[in-house]
Coordinates of C-alpha atoms and ligand atoms in Angstrom, one line a residue:
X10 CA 7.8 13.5 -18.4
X11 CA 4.7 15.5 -18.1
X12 CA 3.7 16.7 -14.0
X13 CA 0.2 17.7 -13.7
X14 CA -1.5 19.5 -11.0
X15 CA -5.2 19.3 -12.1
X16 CA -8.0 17.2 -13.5
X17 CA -8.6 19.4 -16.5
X18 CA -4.4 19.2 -17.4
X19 CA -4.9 15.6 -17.8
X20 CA -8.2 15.7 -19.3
X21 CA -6.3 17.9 -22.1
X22 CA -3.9 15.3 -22.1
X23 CA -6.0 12.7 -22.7
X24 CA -6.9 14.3 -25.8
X25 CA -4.0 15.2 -27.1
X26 CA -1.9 11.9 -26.3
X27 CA -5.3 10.0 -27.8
X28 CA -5.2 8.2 -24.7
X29 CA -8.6 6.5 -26.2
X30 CA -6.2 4.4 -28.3
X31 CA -3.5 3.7 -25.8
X32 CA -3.2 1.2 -22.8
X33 CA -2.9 3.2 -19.8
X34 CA -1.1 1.8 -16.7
X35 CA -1.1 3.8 -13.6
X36 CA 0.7 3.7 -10.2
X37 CA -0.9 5.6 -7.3
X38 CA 1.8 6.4 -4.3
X39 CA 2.0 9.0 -1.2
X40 CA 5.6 10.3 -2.9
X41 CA 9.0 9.5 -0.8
X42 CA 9.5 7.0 -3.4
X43 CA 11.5 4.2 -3.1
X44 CA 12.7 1.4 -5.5
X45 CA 9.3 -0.1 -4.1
X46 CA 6.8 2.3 -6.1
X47 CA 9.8 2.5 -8.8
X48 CA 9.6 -1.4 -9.0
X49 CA 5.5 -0.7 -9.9
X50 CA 6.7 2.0 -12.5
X51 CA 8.2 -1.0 -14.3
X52 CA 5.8 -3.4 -14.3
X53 CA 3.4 -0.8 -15.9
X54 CA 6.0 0.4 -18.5
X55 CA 6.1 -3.6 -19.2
X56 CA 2.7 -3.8 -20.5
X57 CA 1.2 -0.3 -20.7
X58 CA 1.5 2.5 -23.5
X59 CA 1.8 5.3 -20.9
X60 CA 2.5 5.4 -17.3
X61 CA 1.1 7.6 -15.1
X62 CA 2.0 8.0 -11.3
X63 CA 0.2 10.1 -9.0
X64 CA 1.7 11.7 -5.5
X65 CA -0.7 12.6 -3.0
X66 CA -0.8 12.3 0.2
X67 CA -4.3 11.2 1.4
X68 CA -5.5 12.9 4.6
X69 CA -8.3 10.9 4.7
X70 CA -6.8 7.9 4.9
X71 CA -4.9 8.5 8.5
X72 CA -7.0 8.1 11.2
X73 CA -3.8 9.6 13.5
X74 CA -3.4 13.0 12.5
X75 CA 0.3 13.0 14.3
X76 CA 1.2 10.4 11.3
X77 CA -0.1 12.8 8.9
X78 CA 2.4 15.2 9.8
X79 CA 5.2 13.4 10.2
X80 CA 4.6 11.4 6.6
X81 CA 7.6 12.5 4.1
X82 CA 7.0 14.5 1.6
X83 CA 9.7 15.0 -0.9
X84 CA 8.2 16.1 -4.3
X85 CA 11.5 17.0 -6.3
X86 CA 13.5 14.2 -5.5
X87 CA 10.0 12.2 -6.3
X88 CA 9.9 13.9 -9.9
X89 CA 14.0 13.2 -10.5
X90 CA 13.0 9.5 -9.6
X91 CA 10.3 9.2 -11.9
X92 CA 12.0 11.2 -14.4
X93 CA 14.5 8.8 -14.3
X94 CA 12.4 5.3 -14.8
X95 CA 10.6 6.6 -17.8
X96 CA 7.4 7.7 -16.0
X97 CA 5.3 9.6 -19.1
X98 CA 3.3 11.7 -16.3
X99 CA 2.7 12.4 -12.8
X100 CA -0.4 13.5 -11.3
X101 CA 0.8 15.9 -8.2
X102 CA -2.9 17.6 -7.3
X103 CA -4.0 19.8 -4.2
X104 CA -6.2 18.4 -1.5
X105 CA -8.8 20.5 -3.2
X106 CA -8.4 18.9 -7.0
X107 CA -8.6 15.6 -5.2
X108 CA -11.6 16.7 -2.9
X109 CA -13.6 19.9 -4.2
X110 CA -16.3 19.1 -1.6
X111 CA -16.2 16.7 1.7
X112 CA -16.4 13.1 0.4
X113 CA -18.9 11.5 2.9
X114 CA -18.6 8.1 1.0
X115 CA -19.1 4.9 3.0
X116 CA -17.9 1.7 1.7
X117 CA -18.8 -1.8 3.3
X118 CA -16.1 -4.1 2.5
X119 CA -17.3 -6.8 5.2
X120 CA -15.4 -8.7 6.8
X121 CA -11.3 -7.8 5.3
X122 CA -11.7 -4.7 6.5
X123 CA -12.9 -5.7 10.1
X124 CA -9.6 -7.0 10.9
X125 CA -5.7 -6.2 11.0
X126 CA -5.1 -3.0 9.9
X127 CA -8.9 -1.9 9.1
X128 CA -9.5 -2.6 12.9
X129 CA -6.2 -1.0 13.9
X130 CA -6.8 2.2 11.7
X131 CA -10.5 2.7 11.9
X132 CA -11.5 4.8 8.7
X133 CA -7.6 3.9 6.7
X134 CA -9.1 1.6 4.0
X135 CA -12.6 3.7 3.8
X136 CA -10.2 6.6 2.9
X137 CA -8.4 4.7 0.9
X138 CA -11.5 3.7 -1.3
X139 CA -12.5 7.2 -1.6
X140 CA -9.2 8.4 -3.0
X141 CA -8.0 5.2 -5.4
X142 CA -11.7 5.8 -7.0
X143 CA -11.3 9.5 -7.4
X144 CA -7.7 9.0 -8.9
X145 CA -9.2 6.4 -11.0
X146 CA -12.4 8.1 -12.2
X147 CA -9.4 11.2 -13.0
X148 CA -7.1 9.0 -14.8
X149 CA -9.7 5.9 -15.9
X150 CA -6.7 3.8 -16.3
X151 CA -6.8 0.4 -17.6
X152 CA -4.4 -1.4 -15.1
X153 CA -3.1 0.2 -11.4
X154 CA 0.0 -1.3 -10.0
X155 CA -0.1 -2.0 -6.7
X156 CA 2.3 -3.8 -3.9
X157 CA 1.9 -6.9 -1.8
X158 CA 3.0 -5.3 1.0
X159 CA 0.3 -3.6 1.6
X160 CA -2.0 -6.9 1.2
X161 CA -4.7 -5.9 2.8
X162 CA -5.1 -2.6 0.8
X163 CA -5.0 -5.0 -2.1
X164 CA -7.6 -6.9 -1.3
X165 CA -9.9 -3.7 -0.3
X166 CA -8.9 -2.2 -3.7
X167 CA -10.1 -5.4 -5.5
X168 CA -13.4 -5.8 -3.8
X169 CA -13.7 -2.0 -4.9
X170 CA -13.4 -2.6 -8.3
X171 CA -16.1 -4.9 -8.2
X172 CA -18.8 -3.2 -5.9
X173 CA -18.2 -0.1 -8.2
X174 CA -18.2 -1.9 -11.1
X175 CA -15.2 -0.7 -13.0
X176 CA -13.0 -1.7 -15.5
X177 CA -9.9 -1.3 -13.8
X178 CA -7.2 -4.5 -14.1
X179 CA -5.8 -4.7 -10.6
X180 CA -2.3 -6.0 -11.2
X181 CA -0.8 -6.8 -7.7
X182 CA 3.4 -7.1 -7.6
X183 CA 5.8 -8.6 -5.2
X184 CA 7.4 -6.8 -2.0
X185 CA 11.3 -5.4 -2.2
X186 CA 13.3 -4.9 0.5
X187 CA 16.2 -4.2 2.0
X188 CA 19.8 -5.7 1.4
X189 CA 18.3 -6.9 5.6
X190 CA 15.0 -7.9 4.8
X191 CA 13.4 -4.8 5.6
X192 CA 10.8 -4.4 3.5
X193 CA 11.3 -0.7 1.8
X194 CA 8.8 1.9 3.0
X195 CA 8.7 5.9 2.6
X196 CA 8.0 5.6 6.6
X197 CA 12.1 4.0 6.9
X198 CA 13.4 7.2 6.2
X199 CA 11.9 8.0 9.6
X200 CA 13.8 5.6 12.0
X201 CA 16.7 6.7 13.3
X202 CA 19.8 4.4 13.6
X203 CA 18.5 2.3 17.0
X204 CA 14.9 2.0 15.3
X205 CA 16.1 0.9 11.9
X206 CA 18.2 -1.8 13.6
X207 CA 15.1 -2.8 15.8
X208 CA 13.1 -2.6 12.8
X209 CA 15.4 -4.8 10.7
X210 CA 14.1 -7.7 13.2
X211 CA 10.9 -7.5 11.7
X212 CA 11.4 -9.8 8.5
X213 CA 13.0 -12.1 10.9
X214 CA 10.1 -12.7 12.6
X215 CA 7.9 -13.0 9.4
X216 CA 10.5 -15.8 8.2
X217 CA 10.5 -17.1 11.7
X218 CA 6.9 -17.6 11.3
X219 CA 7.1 -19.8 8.5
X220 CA 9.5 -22.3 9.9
X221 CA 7.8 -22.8 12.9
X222 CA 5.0 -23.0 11.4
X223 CA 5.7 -26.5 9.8
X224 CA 6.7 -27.9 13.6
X225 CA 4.3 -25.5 16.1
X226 CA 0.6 -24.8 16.6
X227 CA 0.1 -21.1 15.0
X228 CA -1.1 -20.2 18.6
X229 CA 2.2 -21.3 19.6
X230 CA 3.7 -19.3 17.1
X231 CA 2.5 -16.1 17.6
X232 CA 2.8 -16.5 21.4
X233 CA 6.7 -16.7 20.5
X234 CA 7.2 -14.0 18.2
X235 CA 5.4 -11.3 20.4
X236 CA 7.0 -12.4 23.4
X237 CA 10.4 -12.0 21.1
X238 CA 8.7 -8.1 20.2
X239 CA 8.5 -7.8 23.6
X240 CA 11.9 -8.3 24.8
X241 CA 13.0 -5.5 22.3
X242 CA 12.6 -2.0 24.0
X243 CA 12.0 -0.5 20.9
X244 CA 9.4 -2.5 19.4
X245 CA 5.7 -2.8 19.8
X246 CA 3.1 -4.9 18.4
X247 CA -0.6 -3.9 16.9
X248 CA -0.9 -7.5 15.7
X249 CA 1.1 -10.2 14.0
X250 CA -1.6 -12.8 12.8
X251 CA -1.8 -15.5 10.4
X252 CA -4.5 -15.6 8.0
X253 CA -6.5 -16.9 5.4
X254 CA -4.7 -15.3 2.4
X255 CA -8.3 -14.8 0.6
X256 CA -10.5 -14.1 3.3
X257 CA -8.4 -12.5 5.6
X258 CA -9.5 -14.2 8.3
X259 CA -7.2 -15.5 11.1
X260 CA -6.6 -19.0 11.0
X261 CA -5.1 -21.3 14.1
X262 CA -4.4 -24.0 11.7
X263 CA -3.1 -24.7 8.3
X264 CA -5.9 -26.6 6.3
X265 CA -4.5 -28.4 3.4
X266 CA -5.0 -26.4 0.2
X267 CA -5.7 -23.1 1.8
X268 CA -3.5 -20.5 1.0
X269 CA -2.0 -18.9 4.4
X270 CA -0.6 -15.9 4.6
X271 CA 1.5 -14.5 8.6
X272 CA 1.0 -10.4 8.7
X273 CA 1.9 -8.0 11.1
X274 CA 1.9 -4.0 12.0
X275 CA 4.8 -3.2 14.2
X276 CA 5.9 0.3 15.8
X277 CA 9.7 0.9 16.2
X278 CA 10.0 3.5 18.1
X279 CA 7.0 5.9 16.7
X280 CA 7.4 4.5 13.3
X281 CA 4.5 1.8 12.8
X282 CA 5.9 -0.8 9.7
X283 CA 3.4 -3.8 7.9
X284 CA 5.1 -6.7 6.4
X285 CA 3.5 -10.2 5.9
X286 CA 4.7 -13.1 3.9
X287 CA 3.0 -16.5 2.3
X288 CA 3.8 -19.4 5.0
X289 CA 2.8 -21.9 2.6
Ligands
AMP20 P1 2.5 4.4 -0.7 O1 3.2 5.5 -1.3 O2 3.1 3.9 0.6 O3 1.0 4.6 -0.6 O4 2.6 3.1 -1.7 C1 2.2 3.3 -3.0 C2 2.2 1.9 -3.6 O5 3.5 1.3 -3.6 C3 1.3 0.9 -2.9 O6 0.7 0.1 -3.9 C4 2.3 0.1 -2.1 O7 1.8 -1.2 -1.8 C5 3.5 0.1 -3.0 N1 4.7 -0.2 -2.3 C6 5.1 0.4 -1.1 N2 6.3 -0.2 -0.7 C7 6.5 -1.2 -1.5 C8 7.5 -2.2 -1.5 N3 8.5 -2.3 -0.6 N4 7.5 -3.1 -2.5 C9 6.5 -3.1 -3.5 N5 5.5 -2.2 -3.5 C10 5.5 -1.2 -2.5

C-alpha cells in the first residue's frame, strides 16, 4: 500500500500507475476505521482497479468545535487496517494540502439540507461539499463509496455531483453494525460502558419504528419513542423523524408507493450517534 501526504505524490502516482487506463474507486473517511469504512474498501476492490482511501479529518465540517477535538484520530492502526484489506493507497494530507487558502464556497442544496442534521449542524453538509469536491478534484475518481448511515450526506453528495457537474459514480452501501444493532461509528469508541449500553437502545427504537408504524399514526410514533429517550438518563434526542426517503422531507403518513425512511441523531451521554432505517 502506497500512503500519500500531498496532491503532487498522487499526481505522480497517477502517472506512473497510468491511472488514465484504470478504474479508480475511492473511499473518503475521517480515520478511526471500523469494519464500516472497511466494508466500503470492499465494495470498491469489487469493481475498481485501484482503491484509494483518504483520512482527513474535516474541520470544516463541525460546527461544534468541542466535537472536533474529541473526534479519534488513530492514523497507524488506520494504515494496518487498510493495509490489511488490500487498500492500494491512502491519501493522509495536512489541513493545508486540503485547504491552501480559506474555502468560502457556498453550496445551495435546498431543501435536504434544511432539515435533520443540516438544521441540527448548521454549516456540516456545506463543509462536507467543500471537502468531498476537493478530495475528488485531487483523486478524480470514477466511483466514491459511501455509507447509508450517513443518508443524508448521501443525498447532499449526490445532488453535488450534479450541480458541479462531475463524473463521479456515487455508489451508496448498506449500514453494519454491531453483534446489538449498534450501528458501527469511529464516535463508539467514545462511550464508555453506561453510554454504550444506553446507546445500544438506539437501533431498538429505529426497529420499533417500523412495527408501529404498520398499526400507529407516525405522530403517534414518534411521540412514543422520544418519550422512551426520555425515560433514559443518558440519552437525548436532536430529532427522530420519518421521512420521505427521496426528498427528505418529513412525512406524517405512509403514501402508498413512497419510499419512507425513520432517522434520528441521538446524544448518549456527550456522544451524538445517526442511525435511520427504511420502514417500508
Ligand atoms: P466517516 O469516517 O465517519 O466520515 O465515514 C466515512 C464513510 O464511511 C462515510 O461514507 C460513512 O457513511 C461510512 N460509514 C461510517 N460508518 C459506517 C457503517 N457503520 N456502515 C457503513 N458505512 C459506514
Amino acid at each position: 500500500m502506497i500512503i500519500c501526504k500531498t496532491t503532487q505524490e498522487i499526481r505522480d502516482l497517477e502517472a506512473n500507475l497510468t491511472f488514465g487506463k484504470k478504474l479508480i474507486g475511492f473511499v473518503p473517511t475521517m480515520g478511526a476505521l471500523h469494519k464500516g469504512h472497511i466494508s466500503l474498501l470492499k465494495e470498491s476492490k469489487k469493481s475498481c482497479d485501484i482503491t484509494i482511501c483518504s483520512v482527513f479529518v474535516n474541520p470544516n465540517q463541525f460546527n461544534d468545535k468541542g466535537d472536533l477535538a474529541r473526534y479519534p484520530r488513530t492514523p497507524e492502526a488506520d494504515i494496518k487496517m487498510l493495509e490489511e484489506a488490500g487498500c492500494d493507497i491512502v491519501f493522509m494530507p495536512s489541513i493545508e494540502e486540503i485547504y491552501p487558502k480559506t474555502d468560502t464556497r457556498v453550496f445551495d442544496f435546498g431543501a435536504i439540507d434544511k432539515v435533520l442534521d443540516g438544521a441540527y449542524r448548521p454549516g456540516h453538509f456545506n463543509g462536507v461539499a467543500q471537502v468531498v469536491s476537493r478530495l475528488f478534484d485531487i483523486i478524480k475518481p470514477h466511483k466514491a463509496f459511501f455509507g447509508l448511515k450517513d443518508y443524508q450526506q448521501v443525498l447532499i453528495i449526490k445532488k453535488m455531483v450534479e450541480q458541479l457537474q462531475l463524473k463521479v459514480e456515487i455508489v451508496a452501501c448498506p449500514i453494519l453494525r454491531e453483534a446489538d444493532g449498534l450501528a458501527m461509528s469511529s464516535r463508539n469508541t467514545l462511550l464508555d460502558a453506561e453510554e454504550r449500553k444506553a446507546a445500544s437502545l438506539i437501533p431498538k427504537l429505529m426497529q420499533e419504528a417500523k412495527t408501529l408504524s404498520t398499526t400507529m399514526s407516525l405522530p403517534d410514533v414518534k411521540n412514543k419513542l422520544l418519550a422512551e429517550i426520555s425515560a433514559n438518563p443518558l440519552l437525548k434526542a436532536d430529532y427522530i423523524e420519518f421521512c420521505n426517503a427521496d426528498t427528505l422531507q418529513p412525512i406524517t403518513e405512509i403514501k402508498p408507493g413512497k419510499k419512507v425512511i425513520c432517522l434520528a441523531a441521538i446524544y448518549s451521554g456527550k456522544i451524538r450517534l445517526i442511525d435511520n432505517l427504511f420502514i417500508n
